[in-house]
XYZ file of C-alpha atoms in Angstrom:
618
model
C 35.311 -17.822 -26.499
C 32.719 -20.230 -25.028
C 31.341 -23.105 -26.783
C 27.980 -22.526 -28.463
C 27.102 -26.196 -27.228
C 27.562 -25.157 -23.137
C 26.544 -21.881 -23.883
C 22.830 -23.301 -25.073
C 23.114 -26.221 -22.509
C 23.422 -23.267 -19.855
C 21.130 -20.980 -20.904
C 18.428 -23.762 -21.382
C 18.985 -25.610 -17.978
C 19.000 -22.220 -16.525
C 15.441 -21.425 -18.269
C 14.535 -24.658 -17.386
C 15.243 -24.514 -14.201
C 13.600 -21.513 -13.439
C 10.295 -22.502 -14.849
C 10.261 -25.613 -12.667
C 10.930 -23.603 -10.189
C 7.731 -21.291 -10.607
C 5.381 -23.913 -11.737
C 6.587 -25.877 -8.634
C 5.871 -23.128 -5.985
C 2.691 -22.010 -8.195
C 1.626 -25.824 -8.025
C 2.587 -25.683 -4.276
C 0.646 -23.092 -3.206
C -2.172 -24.319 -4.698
C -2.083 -27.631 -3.428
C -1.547 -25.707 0.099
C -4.278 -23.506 -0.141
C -6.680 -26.311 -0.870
C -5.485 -28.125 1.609
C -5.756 -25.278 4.086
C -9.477 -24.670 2.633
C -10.001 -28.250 3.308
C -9.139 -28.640 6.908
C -10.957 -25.294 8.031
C -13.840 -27.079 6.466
C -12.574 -29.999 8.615
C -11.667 -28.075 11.745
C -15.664 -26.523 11.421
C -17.119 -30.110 10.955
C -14.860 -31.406 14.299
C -16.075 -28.061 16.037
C -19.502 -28.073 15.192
C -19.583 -32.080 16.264
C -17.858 -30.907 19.843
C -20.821 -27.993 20.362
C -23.246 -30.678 19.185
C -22.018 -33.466 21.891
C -21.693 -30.910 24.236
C -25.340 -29.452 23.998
C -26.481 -33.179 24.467
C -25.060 -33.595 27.150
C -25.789 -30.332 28.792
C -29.281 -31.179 27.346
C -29.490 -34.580 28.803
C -28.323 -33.297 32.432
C -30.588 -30.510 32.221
C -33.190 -32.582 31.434
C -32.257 -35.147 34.114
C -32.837 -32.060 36.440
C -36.086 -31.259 34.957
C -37.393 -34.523 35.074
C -36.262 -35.087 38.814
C -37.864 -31.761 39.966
C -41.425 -32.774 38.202
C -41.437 -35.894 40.095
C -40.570 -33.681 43.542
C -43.538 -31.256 42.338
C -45.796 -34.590 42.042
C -45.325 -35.795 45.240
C -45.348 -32.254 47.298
C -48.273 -32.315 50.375
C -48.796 -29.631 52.956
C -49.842 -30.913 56.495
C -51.716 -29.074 58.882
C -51.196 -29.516 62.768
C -52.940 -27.405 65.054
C -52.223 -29.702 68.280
C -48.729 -28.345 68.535
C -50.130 -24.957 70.428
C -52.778 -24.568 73.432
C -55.683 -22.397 71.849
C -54.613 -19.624 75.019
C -51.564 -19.506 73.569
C -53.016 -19.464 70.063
C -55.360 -16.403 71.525
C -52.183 -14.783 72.887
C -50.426 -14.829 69.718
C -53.840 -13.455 67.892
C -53.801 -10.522 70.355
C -50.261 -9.866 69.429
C -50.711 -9.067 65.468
C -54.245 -7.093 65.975
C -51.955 -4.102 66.168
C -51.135 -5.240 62.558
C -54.639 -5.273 61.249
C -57.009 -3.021 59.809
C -58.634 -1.640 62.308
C -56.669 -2.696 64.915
C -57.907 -0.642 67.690
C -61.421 -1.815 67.823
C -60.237 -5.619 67.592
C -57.995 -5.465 70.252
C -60.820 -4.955 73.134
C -62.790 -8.154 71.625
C -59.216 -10.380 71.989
C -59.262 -9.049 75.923
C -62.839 -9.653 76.613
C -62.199 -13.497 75.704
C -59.374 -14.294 77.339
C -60.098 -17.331 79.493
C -62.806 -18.569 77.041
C -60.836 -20.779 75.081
C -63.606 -23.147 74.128
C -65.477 -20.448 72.420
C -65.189 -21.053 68.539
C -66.297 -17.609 66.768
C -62.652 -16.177 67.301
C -61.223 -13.983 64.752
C -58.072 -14.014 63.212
C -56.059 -10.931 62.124
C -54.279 -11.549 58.049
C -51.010 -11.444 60.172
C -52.029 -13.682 62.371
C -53.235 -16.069 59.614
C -49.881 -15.647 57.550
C -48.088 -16.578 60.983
C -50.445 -19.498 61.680
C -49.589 -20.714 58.117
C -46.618 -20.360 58.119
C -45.867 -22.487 61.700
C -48.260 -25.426 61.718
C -48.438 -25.789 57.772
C -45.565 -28.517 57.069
C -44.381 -29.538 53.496
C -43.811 -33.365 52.670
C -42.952 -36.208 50.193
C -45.661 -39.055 49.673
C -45.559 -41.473 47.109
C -47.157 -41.496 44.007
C -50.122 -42.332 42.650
C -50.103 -45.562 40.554
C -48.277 -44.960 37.302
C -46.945 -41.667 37.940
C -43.501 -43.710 39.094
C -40.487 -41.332 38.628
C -37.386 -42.922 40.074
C -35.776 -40.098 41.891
C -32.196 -40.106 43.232
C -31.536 -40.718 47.349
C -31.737 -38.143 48.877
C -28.257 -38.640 50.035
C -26.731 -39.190 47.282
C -23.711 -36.782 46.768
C -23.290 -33.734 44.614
C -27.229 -33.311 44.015
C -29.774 -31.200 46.088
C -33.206 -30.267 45.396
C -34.991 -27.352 47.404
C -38.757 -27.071 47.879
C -40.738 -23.771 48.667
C -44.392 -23.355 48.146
C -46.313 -20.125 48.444
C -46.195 -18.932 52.507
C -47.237 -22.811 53.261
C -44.654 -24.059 55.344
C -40.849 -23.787 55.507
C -38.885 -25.043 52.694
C -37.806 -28.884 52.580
C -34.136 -29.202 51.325
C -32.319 -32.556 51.094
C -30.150 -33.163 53.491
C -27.345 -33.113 51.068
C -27.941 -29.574 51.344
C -27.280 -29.636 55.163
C -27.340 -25.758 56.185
C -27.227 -24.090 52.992
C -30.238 -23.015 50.884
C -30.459 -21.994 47.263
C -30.639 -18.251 46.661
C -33.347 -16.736 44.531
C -36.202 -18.786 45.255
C -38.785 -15.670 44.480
C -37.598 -14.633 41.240
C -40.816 -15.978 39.135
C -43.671 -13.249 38.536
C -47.369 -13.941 39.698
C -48.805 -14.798 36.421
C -45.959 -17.503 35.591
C -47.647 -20.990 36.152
C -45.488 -24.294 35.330
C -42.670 -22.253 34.253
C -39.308 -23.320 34.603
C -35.676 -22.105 33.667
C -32.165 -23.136 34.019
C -28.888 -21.346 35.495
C -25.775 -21.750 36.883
C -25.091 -20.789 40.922
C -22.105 -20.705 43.306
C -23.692 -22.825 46.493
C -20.735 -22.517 48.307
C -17.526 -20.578 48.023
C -15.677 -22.447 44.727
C -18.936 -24.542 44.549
C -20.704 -24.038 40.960
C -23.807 -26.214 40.537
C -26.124 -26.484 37.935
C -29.764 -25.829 38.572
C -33.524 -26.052 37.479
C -36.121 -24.011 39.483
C -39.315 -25.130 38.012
C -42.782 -23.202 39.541
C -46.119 -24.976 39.163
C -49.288 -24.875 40.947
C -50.350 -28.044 43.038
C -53.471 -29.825 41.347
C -54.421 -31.387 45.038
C -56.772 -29.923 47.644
C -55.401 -30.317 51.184
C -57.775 -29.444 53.804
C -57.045 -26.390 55.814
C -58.553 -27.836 58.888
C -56.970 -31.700 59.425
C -56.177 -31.254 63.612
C -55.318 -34.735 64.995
C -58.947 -36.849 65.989
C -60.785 -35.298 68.635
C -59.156 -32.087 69.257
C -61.543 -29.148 68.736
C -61.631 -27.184 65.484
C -59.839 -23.948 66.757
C -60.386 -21.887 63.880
C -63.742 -20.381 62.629
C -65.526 -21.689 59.748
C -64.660 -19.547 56.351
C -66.828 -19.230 53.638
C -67.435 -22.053 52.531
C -66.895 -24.456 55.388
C -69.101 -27.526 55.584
C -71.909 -27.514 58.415
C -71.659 -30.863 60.157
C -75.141 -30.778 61.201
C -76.617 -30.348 57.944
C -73.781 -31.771 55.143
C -73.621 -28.701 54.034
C -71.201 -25.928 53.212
C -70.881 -23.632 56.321
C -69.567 -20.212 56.614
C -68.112 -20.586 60.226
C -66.150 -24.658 60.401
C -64.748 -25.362 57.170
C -63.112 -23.995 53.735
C -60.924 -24.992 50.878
C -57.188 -24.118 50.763
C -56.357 -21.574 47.782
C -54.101 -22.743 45.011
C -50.228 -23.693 46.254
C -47.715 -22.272 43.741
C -44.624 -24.814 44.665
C -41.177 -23.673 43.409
C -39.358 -26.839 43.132
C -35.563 -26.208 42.570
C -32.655 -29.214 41.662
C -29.432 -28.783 41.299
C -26.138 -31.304 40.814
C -22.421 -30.256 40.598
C -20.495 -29.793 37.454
C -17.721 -31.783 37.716
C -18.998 -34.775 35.781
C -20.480 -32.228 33.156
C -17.302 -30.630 33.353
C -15.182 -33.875 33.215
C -16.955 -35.436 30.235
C -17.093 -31.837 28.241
C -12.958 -31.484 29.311
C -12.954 -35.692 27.531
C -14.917 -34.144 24.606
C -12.357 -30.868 24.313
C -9.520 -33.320 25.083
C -11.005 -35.338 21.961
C -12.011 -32.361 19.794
C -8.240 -31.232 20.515
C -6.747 -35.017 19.765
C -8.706 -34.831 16.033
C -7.749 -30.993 15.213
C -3.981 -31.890 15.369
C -4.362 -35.128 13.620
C -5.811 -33.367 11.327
C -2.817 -30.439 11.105
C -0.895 -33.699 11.095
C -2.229 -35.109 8.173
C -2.248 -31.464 6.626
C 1.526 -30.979 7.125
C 1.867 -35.022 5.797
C -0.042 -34.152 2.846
C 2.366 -30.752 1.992
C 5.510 -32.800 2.627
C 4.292 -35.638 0.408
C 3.289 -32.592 -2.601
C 6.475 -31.375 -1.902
C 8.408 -34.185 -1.984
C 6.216 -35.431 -5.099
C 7.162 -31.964 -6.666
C 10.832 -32.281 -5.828
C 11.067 -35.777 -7.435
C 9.648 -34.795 -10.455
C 11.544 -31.522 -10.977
C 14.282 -33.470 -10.238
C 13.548 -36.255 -12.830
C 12.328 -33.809 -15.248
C 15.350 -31.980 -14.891
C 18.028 -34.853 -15.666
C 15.857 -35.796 -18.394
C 16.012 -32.714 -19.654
C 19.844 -32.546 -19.511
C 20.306 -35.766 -21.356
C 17.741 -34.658 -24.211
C 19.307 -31.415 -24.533
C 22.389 -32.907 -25.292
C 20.861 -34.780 -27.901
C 18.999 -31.923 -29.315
C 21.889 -29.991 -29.338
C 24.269 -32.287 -30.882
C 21.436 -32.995 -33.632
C 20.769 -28.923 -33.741
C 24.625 -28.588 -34.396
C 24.601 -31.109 -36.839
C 24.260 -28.867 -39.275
C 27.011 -26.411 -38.474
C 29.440 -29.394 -38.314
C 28.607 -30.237 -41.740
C 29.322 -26.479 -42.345
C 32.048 -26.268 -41.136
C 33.293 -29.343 -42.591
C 32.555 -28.111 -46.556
C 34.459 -24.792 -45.373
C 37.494 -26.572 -44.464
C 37.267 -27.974 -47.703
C 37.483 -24.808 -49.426
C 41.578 -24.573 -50.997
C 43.424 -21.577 -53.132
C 42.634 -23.527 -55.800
C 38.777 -24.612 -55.453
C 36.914 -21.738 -54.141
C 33.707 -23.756 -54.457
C 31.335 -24.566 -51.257
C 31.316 -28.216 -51.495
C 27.666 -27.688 -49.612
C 24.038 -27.529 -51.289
C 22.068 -24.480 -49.705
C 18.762 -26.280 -49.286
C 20.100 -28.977 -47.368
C 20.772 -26.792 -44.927
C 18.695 -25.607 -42.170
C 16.418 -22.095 -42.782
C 18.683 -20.132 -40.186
C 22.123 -21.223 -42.125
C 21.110 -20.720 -45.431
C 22.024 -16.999 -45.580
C 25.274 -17.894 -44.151
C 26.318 -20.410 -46.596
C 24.785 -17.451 -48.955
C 27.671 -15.119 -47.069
C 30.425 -17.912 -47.395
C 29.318 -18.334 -51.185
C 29.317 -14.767 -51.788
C 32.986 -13.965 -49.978
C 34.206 -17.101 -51.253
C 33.156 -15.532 -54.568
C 35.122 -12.317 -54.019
C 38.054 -13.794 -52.745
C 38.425 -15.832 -56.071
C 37.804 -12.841 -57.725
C 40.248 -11.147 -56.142
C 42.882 -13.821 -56.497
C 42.375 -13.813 -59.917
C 43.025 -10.225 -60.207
C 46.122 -10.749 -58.083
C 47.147 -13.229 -60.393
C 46.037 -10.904 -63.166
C 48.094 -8.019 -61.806
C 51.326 -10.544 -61.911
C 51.000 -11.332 -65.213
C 50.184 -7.107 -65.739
C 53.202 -6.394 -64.063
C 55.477 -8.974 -65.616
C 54.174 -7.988 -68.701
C 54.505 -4.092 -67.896
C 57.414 -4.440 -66.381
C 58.754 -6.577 -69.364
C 58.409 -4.433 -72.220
C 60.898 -1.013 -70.684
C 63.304 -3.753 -69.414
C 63.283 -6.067 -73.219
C 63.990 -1.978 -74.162
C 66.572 -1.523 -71.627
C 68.426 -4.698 -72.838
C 67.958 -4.421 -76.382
C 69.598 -0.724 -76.285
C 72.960 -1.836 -74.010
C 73.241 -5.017 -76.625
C 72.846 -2.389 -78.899
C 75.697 -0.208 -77.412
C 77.763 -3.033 -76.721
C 78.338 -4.065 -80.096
C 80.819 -1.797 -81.216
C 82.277 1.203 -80.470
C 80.179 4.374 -80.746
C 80.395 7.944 -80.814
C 79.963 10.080 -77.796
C 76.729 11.421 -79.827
C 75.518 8.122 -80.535
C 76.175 6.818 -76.740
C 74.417 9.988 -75.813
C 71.107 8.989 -77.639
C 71.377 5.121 -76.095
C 71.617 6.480 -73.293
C 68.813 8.401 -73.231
C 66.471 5.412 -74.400
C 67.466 3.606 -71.322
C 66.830 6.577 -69.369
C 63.131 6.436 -70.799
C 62.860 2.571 -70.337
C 64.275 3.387 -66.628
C 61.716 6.002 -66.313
C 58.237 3.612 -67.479
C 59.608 1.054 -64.864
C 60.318 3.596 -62.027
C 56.364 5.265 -62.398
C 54.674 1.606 -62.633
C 57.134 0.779 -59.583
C 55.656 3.848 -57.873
C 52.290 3.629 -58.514
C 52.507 -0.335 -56.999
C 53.597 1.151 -54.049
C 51.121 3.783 -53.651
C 48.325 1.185 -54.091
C 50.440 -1.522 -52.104
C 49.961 1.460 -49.425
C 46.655 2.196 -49.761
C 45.968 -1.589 -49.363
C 47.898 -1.869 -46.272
C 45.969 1.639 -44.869
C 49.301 3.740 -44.176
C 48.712 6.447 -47.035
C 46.444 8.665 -44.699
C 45.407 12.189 -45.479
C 47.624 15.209 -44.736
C 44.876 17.978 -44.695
C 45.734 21.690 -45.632
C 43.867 24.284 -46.818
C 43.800 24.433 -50.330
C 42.718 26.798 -53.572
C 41.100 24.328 -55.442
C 40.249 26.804 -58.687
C 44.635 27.507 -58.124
C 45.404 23.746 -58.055
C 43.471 23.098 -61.023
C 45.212 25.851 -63.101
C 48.000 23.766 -61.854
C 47.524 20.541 -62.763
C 46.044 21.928 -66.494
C 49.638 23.972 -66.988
C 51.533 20.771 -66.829
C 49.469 18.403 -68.802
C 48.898 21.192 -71.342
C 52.029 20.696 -73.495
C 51.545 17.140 -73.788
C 47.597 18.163 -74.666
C 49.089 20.466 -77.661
C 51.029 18.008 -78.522
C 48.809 15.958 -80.211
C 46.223 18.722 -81.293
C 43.960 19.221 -78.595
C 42.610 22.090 -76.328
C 42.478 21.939 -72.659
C 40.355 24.781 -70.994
C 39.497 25.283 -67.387
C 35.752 26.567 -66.389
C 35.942 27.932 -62.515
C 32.272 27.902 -61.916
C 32.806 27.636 -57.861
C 33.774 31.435 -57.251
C 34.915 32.311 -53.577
C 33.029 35.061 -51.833
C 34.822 37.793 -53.753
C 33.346 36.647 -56.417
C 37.256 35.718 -58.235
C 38.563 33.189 -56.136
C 37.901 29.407 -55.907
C 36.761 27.682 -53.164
C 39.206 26.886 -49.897
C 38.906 23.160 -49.127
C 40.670 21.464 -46.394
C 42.300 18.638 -47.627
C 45.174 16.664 -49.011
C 46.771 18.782 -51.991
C 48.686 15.901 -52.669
C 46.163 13.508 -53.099
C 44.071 15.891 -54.894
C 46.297 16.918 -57.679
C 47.164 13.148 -58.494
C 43.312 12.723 -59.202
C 43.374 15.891 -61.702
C 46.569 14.657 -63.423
C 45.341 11.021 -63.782
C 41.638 12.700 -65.067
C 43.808 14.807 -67.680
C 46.421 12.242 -68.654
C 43.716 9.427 -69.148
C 41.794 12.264 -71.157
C 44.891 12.977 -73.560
C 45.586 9.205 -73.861
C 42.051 8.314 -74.895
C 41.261 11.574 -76.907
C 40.697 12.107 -80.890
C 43.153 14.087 -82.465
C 41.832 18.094 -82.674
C 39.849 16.846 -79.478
C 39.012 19.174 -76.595
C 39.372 18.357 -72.790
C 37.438 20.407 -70.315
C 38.200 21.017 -66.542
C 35.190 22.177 -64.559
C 34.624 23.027 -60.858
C 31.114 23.838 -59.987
C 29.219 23.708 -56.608
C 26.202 21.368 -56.171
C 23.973 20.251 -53.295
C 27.129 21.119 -50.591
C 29.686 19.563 -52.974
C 32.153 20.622 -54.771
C 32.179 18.912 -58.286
C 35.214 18.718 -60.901
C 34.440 17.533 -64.137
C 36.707 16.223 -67.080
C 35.342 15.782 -69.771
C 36.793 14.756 -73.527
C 35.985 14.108 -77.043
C 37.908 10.979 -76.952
C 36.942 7.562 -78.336
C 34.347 6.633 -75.361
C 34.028 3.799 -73.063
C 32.168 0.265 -74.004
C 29.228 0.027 -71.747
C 30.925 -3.648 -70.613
C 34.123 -2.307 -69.775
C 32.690 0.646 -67.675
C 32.982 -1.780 -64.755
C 36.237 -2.518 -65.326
C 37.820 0.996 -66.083
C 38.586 1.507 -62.091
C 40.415 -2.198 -61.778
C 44.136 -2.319 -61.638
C 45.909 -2.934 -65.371
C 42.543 -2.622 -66.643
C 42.617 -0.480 -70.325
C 39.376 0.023 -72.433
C 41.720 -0.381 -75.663
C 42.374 -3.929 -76.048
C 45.509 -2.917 -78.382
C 47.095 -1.979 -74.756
C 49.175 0.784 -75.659
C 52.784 0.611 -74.437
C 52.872 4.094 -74.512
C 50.982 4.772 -71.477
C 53.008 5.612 -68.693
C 50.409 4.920 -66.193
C 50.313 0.917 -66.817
C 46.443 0.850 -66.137
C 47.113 1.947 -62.881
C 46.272 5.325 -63.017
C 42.457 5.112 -63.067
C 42.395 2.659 -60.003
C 44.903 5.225 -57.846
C 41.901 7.812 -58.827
C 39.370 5.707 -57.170
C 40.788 4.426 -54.005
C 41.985 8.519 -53.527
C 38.502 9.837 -53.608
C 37.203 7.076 -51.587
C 39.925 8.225 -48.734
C 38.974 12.040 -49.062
C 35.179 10.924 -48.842
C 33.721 11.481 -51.818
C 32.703 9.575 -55.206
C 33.469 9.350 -58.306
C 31.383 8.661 -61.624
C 31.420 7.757 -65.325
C 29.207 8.863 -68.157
C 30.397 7.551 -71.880
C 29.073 7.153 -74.897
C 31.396 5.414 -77.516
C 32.469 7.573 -79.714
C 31.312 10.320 -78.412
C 33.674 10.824 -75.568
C 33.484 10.413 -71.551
C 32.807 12.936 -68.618
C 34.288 11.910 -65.207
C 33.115 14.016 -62.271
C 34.129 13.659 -58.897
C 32.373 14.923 -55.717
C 33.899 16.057 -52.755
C 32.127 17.400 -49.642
C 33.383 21.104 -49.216
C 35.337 22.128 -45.800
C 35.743 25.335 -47.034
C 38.450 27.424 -44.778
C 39.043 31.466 -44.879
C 41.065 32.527 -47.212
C 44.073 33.561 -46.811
C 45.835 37.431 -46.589
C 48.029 38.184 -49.477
């Protein structure tokens, strides 16, 4: 068997350990999900810093743009020069779009009749022809600015930016020459009513080329003069509404006018790779700071875990040590225990141990120990008692035995008178061979070898039985023994049909009787009864003897126990008889009972559960 001591140790390490063991992980994943919680709230913070510092700097290089293409807007003139064509050649080109104006047909013979009259200065110009004229002498330029209205402006050759110019049918565009043959697409996207609008986009200007651009539309807040020909060339075209008469300082419908509004559509662009470069620096950063900060995550579970292993572990020993110390002091206790019950000797039954000393949990053990201690004295003492019955039983039929062969040895006797010494040894043999027998049969029952040989049996026949052969010693001395079958079989004259031992059974009746007789008045009465009752069978004997002492009712059932203290030497039985009774019913599995009153008599009735079997044919 295991030692309590390990046994606890175990069990409590084991319990310990598995507590540790779920308030570590519990504590773990804890500590990991607030550190998790923590460096999403860090990874947002390091995300949202990236989108900030890259929005600035888009920001800043978009408004780098805008700023550059204001200062191109600010410094946008249109010239006019109308010496770059001979007025014939003007006239020919204004008799090649009357086809394209309103009432073309009835303009056309006008622009014949004044061919050769070049000088003449009432011509009229077709819309077409205007748009064209517009379109080829009207030149855009860059002039400098007007006193603090300084915007410094990048070279115009200065690699990977380009600005465009267009301006409302004034002109072709100006590009820088960064450009060289390529043009921005989209320049017309803005609607009419948009004035200083501008937006930003993104556009491939070459194959694999991605620029970023501002197109910015605004209206020009100078007047140019239409008419500006180089000095003293004639005016070619006719005065508009409007024009100023030279003669008079005056406005003049036929030699001068004002220029409508210009709508310019100033567009500036630079490449991405610097954008790109410093936003692939700030993603390279924002990257750099995410997994230091997964680094410091993972360093801050290994440290929990190692903090958590360290003080399991510490715990843990701790524990070990104090639990030997709590169990040795737990024990204590037991030890002392265990110590008083080695103290305990044939001759000193006594715990040497006080209960209340004694922990609550032992105290109804060293109750137990008191109390079996208790019974084993007691039943040493009746051992011992028993010896000194059975010397003393034993004694008296042997002092007979002796006293009658001294007796025959004396002298010589008659065959008569040998005869009759004989016989008195014969009844001295006798009393020694039944107290001999019944020490066996209890010696038996003690060791649990006299087991039941179950029969069927007529109990209201054995009864009869038992009464015939007690009956003459009943009539001896004056009494009456009658037997009362109240337990009638189903033919309403037989007894009951037990299964059982007969054996066994008829030794009980014959004790009941005998002890009866022995204990009876003279002209007494003894009564056998059978009688059913609540599924039992019950046999009563009762008598009109002498009675039992309440104190000694107790005692009637122990071995060599007699109610008469004169101990009759008479008695066959020895005091046995009574205790052969007991432990008999007890094996068949039923009880037995005492009712007395001193001198009044006694009633024993025994109970025996019925196993009732068929009776048998005659």
């Amino acid at each position: 068997m295991r030692s309590i001591r390990l046994s606890l140790l175990a069990y409590f390490l084991g319990l310990l350990a598995v507590a540790l063991g779920v308030a570590s992980v519990l504590v773990y994943q804890s500590a990991q999900r607030s550190l998790r919680e923590k460096e999403e709230v860090a990874r947002k913070l390091i995300q949202a810093k990236y989108e900030e510092k890259a929005r600035e700097k888009r920001a800043r290089q978009d408004e780098r743009l805008l700023t550059r293409a204001q200062g191109l807007a600010r410094r946008v003139v249109i010239e006019l020069y109308w010496g770059r064509f001979k007025d014939r050649e003007l006239h020919g080109l204004g008799l090649l779009t009357v086809p394209a104006s309103p009432n073309g047909h009835l303009l056309a013979p006008l622009w014949i009749a004044q061919v050769g009259k070049p000088s003449r200065r009432d011509r009229a110009f077709t819309p077409v022809a205007f748009e064209i004229y517009r379109t080829l002498l009207a030149e855009i330029k860059l002039t400098g600015l007007n006193p603090g209205d300084f915007v410094n402006l990048p070279p115009e050759s200065q690699p990977g930016e380009y600005y465009q110019i267009d301006s409302n049918g004034w002109g072709r565009s100006l590009r820088s020459a960064s450009l060289g043959k390529l043009s921005f697409p989209d320049t017309q996207l803005f609607a009419r009513g948009e004035v200083a609008f501008s937006e930003f986009d993104e556009v491939e200007l070459a194959p694999g080329r991605m620029v970023r651009r501002v197109r910015l539309k605004t209206s020009s807040a100078r007047r140019v003069p239409v008419w500006s020909p180089p000095s003293g060339s004639p005016s070619p075209l006719p005065p508009g509404p409007g024009a100023p008469d030279k003669g008079k300082g005056r406005p003049h419908s036929r030699h001068r006018s004002e220029p409508p509004p210009m709508a310019l559509v100033v567009q500036v662009a630079a490449e991405t790779d610097k954008l790109d470069a410093d936003l692939a620096t700030l993603v390279a950063s924002r990257d750099a700071d995410l997994a230091a900060l997964a680094g410091e995550t993972e360093k801050a579970l290994a440290r929990q875990r190692s903090r958590l292993l360290t003080i399991c572990g510490v715990t843990f020993a701790a524990t070990v040590l104090g639990t030997f110390w709590l169990i040795y002091v737990g024990l204590a206790p037991l030890q002392r225990l265990s110590e008083a019950v080695s103290q305990v000797s044939a001759k000193d039954f006594r715990l040497p141990i006080e209960p209340d000393r004694l922990p609550r949990e032992l105290r109804p053990i060293a109750q137990r120990l008191t109390g079996t201690l208790d019974l084993l004295k007691r039943a040493f003492a009746r051992e011992k008692q028993a010896t000194a019955d059975i010397s003393h039983e034993l004694r008296t039929p042997l002092a007979a035995l002796l006293t009658t062969t001294e007796l025959a040895l004396r002298k010589p006797r008659s065959a008569e008178q040998y005869r009759e010494l004989l016989q008195d040894c014969r009844l001295s043999a006798q009393q020694m061979h039944q107290i001999v027998e019944r020490l066996l049969t209890l010696a038996r029952l003690d060791a649990g070898v006299d087991r039941l040989r179950a029969q069927a049996v007529d109990v209201a026949a054995l009864a009869e039985q038992c009464a015939a052969v007690v009956r003459p010693l009943a009539e001896a001395r004056g009494l009456q023994l009658a037997v009362h079958n109240k337990a009638l079989g189903a033919n309403g004259h037989d007894g009951p049909r037990l299964t059982t031992d007969p054996d066994k059974l008829r030794e009980v009746l014959t004790n009941l009787l005998h002890n009866a007789i022995q204990y009876n008045k003279p002209d007494g009465a003894i009564a056998l009864t059978l009688e059913r009752h609540n599924g039992n069978l019950e046999v009563e004997v009762r008598d009109t003897g002498i009675g039992i002492a309440p104190e000694a009712r107790e005692h009637i059932f122990e071995r060599f126990y007699r109610a008469d203290p004169s101990r009759n030497t008479d008695d066959l039985h020895a005091g046995l008889g009574l205790a052969i009774v007991k432990e008999y019913v007890d094996l068949m599995g039923g009880q037995i009972t005492v009712l007395s009153e001193q001198g009044q008599g006694s009633t024993f009735r025994v109970q025996l559960p019925v196993r009732e079997t068929p009776a048998l044919p005659n």
